[in-house]
Coordinates of N, CA and C in Angstrom, one line a residue:
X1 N 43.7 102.3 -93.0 CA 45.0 102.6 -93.5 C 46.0 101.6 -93.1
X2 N 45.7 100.3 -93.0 CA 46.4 99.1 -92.6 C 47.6 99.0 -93.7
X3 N 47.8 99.9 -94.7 CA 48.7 99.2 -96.1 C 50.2 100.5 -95.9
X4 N 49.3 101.4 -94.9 CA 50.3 102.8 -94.8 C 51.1 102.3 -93.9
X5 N 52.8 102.4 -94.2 CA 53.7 102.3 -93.0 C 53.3 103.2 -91.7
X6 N 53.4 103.0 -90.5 CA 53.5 104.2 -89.3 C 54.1 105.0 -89.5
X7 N 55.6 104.9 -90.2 CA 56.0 106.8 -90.3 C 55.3 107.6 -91.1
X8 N 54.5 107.3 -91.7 CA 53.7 107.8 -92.9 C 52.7 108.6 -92.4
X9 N 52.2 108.1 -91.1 CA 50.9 108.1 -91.1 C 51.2 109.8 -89.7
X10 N 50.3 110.5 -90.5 CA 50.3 111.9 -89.9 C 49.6 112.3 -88.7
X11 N 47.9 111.3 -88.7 CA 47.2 111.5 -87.9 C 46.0 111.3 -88.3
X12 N 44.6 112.1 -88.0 CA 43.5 112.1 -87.9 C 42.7 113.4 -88.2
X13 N 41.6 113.3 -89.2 CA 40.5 114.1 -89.2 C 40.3 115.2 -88.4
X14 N 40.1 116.2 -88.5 CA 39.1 116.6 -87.1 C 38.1 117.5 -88.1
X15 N 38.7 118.5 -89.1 CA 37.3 119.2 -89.7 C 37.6 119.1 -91.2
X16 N 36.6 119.0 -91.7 CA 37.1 118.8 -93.2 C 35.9 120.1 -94.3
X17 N 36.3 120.3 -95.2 CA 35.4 120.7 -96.8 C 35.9 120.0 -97.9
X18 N 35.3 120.4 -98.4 CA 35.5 120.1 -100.2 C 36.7 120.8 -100.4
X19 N 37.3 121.7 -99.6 CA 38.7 122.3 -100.2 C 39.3 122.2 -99.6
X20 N 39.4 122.0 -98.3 CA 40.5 121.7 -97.2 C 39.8 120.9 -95.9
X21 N 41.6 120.5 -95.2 CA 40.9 119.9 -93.9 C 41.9 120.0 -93.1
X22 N 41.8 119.6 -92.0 CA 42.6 119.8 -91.0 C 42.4 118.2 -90.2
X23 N 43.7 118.1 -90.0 CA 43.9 116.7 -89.5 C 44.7 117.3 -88.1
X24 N 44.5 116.3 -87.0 CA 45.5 116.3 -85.6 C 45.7 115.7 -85.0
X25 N 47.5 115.6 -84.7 CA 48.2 114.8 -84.9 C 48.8 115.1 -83.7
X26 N 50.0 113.7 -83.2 CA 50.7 114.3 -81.7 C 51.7 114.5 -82.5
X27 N 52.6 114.7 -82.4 CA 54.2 114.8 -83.2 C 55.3 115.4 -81.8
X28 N 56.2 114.9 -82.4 CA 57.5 115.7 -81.6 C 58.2 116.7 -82.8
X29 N 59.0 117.4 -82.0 CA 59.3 118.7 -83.3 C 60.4 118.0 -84.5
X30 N 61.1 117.2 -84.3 CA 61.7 116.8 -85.5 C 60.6 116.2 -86.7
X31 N 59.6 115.3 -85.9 CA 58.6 115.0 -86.6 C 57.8 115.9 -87.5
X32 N 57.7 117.0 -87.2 CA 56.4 118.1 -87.3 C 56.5 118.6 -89.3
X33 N 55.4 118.0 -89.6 CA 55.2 118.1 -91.1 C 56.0 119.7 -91.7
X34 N 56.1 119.4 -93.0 CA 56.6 119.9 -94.0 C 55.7 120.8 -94.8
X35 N 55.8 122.5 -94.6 CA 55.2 123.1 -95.7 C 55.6 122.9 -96.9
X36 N 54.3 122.6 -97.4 CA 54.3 121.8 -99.2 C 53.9 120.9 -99.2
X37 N 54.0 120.0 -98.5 CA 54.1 118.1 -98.5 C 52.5 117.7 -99.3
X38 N 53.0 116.6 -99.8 CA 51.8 116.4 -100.4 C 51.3 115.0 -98.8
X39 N 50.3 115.3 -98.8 CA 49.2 114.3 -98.2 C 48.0 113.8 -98.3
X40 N 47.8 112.4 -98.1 CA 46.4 111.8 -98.4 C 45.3 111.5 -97.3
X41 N 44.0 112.3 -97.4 CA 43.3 111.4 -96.4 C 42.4 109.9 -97.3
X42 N 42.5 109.1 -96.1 CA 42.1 107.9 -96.7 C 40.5 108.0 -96.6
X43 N 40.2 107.1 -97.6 CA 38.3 106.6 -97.4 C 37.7 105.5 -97.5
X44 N 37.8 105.0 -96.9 CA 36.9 104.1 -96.8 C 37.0 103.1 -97.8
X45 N 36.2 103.7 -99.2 CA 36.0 102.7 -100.4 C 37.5 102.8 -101.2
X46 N 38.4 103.0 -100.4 CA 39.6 102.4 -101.0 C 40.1 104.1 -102.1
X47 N 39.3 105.4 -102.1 CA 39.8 106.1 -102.7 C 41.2 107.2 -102.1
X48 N 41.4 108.1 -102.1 CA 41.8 108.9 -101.6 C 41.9 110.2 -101.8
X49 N 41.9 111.3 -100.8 CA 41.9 112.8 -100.9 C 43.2 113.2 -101.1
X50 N 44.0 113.8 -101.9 CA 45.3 114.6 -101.5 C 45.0 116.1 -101.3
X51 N 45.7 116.6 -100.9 CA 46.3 118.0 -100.2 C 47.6 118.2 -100.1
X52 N 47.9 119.5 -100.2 CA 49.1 120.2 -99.9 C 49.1 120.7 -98.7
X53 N 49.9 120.6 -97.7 CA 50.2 120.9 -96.3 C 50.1 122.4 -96.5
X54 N 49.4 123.7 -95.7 CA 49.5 124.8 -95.7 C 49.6 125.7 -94.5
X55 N 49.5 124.9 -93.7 CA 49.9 125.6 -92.0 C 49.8 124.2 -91.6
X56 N 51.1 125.1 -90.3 CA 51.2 123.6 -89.1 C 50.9 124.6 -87.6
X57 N 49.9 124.2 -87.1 CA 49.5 125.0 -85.9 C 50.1 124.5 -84.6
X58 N 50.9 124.8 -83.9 CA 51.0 124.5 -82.8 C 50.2 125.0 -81.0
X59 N 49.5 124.8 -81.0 CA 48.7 125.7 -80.1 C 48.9 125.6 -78.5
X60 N 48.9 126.0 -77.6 CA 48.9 125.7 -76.1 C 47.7 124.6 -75.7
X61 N 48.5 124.5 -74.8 CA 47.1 124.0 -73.7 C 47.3 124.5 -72.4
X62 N 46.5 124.2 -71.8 CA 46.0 125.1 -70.2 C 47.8 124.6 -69.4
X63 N 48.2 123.2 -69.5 CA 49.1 123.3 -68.9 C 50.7 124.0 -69.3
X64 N 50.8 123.9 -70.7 CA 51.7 124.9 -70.7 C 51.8 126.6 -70.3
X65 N 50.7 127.5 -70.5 CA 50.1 128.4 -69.8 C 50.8 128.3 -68.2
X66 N 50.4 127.1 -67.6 CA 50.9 127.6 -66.3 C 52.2 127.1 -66.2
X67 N 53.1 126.3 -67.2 CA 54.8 125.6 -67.3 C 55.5 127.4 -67.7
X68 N 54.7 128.0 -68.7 CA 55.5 129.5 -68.6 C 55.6 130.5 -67.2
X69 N 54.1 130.3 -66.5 CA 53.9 131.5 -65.7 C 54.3 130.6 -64.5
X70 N 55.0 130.0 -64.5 CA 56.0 129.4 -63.4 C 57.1 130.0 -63.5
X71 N 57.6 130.3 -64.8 CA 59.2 130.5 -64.9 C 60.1 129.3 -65.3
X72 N 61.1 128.9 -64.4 CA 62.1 128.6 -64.3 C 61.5 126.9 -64.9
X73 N 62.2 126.8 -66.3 CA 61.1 125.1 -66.9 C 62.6 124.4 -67.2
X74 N 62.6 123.6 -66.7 CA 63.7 122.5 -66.6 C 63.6 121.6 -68.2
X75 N 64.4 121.3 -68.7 CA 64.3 120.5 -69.7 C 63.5 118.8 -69.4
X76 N 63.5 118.6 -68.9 CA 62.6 118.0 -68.6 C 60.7 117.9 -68.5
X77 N 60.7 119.0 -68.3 CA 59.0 119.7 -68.1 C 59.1 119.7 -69.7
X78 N 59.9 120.3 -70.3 CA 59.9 120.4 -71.8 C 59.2 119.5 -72.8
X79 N 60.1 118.4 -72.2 CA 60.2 117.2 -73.2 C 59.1 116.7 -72.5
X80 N 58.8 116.9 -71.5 CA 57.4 115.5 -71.1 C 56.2 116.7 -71.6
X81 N 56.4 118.0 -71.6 CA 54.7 118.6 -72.3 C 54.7 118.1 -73.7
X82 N 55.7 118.2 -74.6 CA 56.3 117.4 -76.1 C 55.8 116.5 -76.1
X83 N 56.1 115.5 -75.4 CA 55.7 114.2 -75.5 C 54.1 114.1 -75.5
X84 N 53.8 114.7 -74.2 CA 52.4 114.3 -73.5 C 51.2 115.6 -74.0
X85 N 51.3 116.1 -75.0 CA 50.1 117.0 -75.4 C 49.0 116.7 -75.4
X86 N 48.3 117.5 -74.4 CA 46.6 117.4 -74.5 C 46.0 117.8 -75.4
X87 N 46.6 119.1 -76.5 CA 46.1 119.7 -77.4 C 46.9 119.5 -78.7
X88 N 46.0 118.8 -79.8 CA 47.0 118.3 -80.9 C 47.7 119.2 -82.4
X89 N 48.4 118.6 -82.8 CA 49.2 119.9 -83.6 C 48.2 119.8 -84.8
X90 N 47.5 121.0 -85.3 CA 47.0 120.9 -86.2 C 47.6 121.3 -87.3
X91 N 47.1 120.3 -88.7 CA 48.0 120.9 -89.8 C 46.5 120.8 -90.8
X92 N 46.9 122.1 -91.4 CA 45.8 122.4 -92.3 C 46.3 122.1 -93.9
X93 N 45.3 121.4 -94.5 CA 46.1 120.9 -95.9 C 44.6 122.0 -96.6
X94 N 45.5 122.2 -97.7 CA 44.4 122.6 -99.1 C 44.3 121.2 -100.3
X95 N 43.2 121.1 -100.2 CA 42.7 120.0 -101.6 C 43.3 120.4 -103.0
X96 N 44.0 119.2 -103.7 CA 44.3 119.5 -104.6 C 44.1 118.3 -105.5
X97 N 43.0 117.5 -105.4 CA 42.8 116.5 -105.8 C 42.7 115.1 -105.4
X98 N 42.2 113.5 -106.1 CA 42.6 112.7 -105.2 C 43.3 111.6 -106.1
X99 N 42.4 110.3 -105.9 CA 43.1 109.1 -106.1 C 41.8 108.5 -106.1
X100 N 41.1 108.0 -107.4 CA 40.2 107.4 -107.0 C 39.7 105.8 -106.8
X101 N 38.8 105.4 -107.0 CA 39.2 103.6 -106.5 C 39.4 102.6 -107.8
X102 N 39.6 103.3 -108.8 CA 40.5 102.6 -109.5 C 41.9 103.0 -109.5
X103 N 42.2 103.6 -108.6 CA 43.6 103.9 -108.7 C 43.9 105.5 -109.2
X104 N 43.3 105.8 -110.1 CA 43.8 107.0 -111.2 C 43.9 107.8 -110.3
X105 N 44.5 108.9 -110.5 CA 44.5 110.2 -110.0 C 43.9 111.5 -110.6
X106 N 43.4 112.0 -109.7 CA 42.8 113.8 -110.5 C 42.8 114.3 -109.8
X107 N 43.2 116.0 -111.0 CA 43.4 117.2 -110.1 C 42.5 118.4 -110.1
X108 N 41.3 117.5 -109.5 CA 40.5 118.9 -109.5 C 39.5 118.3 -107.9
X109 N 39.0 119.0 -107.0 CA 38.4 118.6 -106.2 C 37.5 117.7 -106.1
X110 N 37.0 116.6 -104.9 CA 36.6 115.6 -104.7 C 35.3 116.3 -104.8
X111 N 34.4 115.6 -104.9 CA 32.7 115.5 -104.9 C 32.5 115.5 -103.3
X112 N 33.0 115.0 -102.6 CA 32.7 115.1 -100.8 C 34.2 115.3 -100.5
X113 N 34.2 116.0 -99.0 CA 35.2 115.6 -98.2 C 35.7 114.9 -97.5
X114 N 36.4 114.2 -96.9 CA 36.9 113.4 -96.4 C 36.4 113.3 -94.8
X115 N 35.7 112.3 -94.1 CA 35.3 112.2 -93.0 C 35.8 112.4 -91.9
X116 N 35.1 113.2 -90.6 CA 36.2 113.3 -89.6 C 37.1 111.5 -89.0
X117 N 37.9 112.1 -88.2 CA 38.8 110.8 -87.9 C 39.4 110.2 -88.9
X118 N 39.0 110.5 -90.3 CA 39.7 109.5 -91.3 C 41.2 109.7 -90.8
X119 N 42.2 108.6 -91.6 CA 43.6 108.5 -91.3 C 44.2 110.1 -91.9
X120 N 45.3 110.4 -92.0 CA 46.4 110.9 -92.9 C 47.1 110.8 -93.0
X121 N 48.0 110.6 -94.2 CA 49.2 110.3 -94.2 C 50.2 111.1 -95.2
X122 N 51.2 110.7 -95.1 CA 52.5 111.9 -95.8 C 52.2 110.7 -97.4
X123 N 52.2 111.2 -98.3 CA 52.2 110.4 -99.6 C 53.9 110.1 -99.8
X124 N 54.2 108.7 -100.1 CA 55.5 108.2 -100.5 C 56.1 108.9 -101.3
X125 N 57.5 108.8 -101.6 CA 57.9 109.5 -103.2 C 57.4 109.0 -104.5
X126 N 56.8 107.4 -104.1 CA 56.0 107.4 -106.1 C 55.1 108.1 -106.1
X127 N 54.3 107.9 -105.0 CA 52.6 108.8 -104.8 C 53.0 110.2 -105.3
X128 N 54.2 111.0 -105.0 CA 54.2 112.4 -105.3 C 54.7 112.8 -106.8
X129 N 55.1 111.6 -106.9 CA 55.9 111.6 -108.6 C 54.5 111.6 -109.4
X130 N 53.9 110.5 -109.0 CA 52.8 110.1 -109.7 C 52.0 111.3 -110.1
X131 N 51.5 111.9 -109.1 CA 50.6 113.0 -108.6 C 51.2 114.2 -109.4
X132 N 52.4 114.4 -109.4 CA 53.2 115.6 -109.9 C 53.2 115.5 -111.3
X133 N 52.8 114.6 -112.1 CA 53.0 114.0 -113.4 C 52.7 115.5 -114.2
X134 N 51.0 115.5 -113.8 CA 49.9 116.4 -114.4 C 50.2 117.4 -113.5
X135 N 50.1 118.6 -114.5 CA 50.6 120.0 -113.3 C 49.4 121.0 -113.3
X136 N 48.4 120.3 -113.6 CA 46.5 121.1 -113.8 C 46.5 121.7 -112.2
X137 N 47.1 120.7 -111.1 CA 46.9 121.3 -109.8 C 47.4 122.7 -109.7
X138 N 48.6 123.0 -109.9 CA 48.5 124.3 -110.2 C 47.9 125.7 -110.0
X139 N 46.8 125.4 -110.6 CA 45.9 126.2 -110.7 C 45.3 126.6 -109.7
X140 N 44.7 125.3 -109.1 CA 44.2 125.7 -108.1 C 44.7 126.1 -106.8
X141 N 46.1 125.9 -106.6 CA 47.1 126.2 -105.7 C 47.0 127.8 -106.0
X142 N 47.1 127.9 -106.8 CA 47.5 129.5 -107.3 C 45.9 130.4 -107.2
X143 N 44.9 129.7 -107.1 CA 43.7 130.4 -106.9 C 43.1 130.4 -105.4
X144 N 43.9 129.7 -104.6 CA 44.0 129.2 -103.2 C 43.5 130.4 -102.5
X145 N 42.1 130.7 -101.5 CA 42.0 132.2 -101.0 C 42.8 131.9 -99.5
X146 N 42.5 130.9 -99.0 CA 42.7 130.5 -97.5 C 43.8 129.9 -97.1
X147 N 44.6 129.8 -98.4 CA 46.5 129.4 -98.6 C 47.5 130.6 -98.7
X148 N 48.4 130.6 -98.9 CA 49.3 131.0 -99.4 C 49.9 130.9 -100.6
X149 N 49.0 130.9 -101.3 CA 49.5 129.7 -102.7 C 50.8 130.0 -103.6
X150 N 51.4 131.7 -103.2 CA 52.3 131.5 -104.2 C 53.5 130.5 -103.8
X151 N 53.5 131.0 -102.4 CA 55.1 130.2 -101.7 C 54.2 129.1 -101.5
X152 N 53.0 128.5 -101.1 CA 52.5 126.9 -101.2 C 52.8 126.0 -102.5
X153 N 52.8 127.1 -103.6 CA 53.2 126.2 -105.3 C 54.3 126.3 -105.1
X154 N 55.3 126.8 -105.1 CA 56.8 126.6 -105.1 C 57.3 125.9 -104.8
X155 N 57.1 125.4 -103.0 CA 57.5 124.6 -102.1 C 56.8 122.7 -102.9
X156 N 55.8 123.4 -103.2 CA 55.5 122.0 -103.2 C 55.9 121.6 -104.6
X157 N 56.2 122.5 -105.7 CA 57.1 122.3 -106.8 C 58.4 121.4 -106.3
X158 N 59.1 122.2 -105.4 CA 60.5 121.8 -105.2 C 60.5 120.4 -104.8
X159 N 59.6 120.0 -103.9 CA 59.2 119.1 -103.6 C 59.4 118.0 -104.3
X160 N 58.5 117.8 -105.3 CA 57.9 117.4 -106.5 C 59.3 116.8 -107.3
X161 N 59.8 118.0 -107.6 CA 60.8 118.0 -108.5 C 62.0 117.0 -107.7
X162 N 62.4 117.2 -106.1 CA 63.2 116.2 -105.6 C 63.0 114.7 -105.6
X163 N 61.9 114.4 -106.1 CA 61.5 113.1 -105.9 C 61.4 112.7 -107.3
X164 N 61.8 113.2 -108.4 CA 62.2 112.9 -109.8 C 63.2 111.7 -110.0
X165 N 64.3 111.4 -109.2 CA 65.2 110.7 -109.4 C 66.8 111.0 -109.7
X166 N 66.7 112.1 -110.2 CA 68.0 112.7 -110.7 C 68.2 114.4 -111.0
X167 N 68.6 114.8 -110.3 CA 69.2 116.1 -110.7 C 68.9 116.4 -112.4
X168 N 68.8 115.9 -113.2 CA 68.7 115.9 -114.5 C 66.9 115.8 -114.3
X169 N 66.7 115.0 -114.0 CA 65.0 115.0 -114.0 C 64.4 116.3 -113.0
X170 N 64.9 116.6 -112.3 CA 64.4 117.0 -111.5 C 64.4 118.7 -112.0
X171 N 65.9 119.2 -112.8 CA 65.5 120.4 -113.3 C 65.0 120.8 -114.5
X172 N 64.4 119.5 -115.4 CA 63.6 119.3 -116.4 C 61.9 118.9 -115.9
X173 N 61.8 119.1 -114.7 CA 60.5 118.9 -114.3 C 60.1 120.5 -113.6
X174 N 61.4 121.1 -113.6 CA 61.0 122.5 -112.7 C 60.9 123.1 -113.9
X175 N 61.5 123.2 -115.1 CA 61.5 124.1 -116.3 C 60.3 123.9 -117.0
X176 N 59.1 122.5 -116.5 CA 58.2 122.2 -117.4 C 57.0 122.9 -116.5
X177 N 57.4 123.1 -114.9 CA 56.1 123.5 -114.4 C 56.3 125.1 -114.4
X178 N 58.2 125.7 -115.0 CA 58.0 127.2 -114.8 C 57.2 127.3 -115.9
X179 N 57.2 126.6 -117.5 CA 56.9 126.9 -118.5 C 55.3 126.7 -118.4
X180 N 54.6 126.2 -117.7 CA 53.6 125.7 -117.1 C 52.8 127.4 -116.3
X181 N 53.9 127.7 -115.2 CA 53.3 129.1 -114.8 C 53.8 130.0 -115.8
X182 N 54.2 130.3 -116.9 CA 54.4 131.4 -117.5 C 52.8 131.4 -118.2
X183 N 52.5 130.4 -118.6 CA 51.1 129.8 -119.5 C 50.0 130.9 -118.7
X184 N 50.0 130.2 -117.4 CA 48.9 130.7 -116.4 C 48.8 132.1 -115.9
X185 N 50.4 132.6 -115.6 CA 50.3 133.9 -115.2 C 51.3 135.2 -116.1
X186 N 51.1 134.4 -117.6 CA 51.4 135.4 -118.7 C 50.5 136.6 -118.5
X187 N 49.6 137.3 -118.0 CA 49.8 138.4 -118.1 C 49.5 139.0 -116.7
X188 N 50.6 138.6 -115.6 CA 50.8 139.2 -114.0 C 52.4 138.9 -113.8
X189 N 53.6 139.5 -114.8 CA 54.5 139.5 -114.7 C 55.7 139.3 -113.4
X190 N 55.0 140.2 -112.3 CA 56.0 140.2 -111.0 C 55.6 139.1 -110.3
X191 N 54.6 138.5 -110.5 CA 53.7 137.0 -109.6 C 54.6 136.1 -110.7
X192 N 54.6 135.9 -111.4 CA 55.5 135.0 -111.8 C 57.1 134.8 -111.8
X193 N 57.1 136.0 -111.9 CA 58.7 136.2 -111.4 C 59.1 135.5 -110.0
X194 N 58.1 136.3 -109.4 CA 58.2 136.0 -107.7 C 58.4 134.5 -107.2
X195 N 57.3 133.5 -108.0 CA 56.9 132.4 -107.6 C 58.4 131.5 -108.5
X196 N 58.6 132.0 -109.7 CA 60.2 131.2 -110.2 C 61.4 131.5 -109.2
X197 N 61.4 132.6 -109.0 CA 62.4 132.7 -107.9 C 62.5 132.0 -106.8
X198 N 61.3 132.0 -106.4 CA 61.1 130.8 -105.1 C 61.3 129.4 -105.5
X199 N 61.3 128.9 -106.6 CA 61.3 127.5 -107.2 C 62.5 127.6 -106.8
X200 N 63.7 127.9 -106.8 CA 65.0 127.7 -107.0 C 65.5 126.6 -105.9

């Protein structure tokens, strides 16, 4: 991932499938990824996996355990456990397609998943423009068992649609993906309702 700026870059591998993976990463909390975000794990032969960010786990470790059952934690203890995490923040993405090594993009799942340790990174604003073009992903956001997919499509609509360029593009790109879910969940009325409401 030598071509990915460092703020980009999210982290590392730890378990992957054909439909999701989980990458772990150190972060500080202002840092700490974006439900919806589109992201790429890289491969090797120059292709790429994307995903939609669907949980950000923050988990303990043995030393914070005992920074609580002390009590009294100085802002200091704070910011150096932040800093210095033994145990890394995990963020679980759902597959939503990739990038392959000609460049093109598609939205239907990779043939393999993406290797442990591979990089991750936050996809740029063309990457997501790009990516948002075709709205087939969709589907599979919305068929998602181990997501949240209605509020996961929304968010990452909104998303999508801010990186359009203009307030004019951007509510001409939300009207094309509501008209997009009316297609798909024409006959589950309150699910569609639900998930336009949340576009807002």
């Amino acid at each position: 991932m030598e071509n990915v700026p460092d703020a980009r870059v999210l982290g590392r591998i730890l378990r992957a499938s054909t439909a999701s993976f989980t990458a772990g990463c150190r972060t500080l909390e202002a840092d700490l990824p974006v439900f919806g975000s589109l992201v790429q794990a890289e491969r090797s032969d120059g292709s790429a996996i994307y995903g939609l960010i669907h949980d950000v786990r923050v988990d303990d470790d043995p030393f914070v355990r005992q920074l609580i059952a002390a009590g009294d934690l100085t802002d200091e203890y704070v910011e150096d456990q932040r800093q210095r995490r033994q145990v890394p923040v995990e963020v679980v993405v759902l597959v939503v397609g990739g990038r392959g090594r000609d460049g093109r993009i598609f939205h239907v799942l990779p043939p393999q998943p993406p290797t442990t340790l591979s990089w991750v990174a936050v996809s740029s604003a063309d990457e997501v423009r790009q990516f948002g073009q075709q709205l087939t992903f969709m589907r599979t956001v919305l068929n998602a068992v181990e997501a949240p997919g209605d509020e996961l499509l929304a968010a990452a609509l909104r998303q999508i649609a801010a990186v359009q360029g203009s307030s004019d593009l951007a509510n001409a790109y939300l009207v094309r993906a509501g008209q997009e879910l009316a297609r798909l969940l024409g006959r589950d009325p309150m699910r569609l309702d639900s998930i336009l409401q949340r576009m807002r």
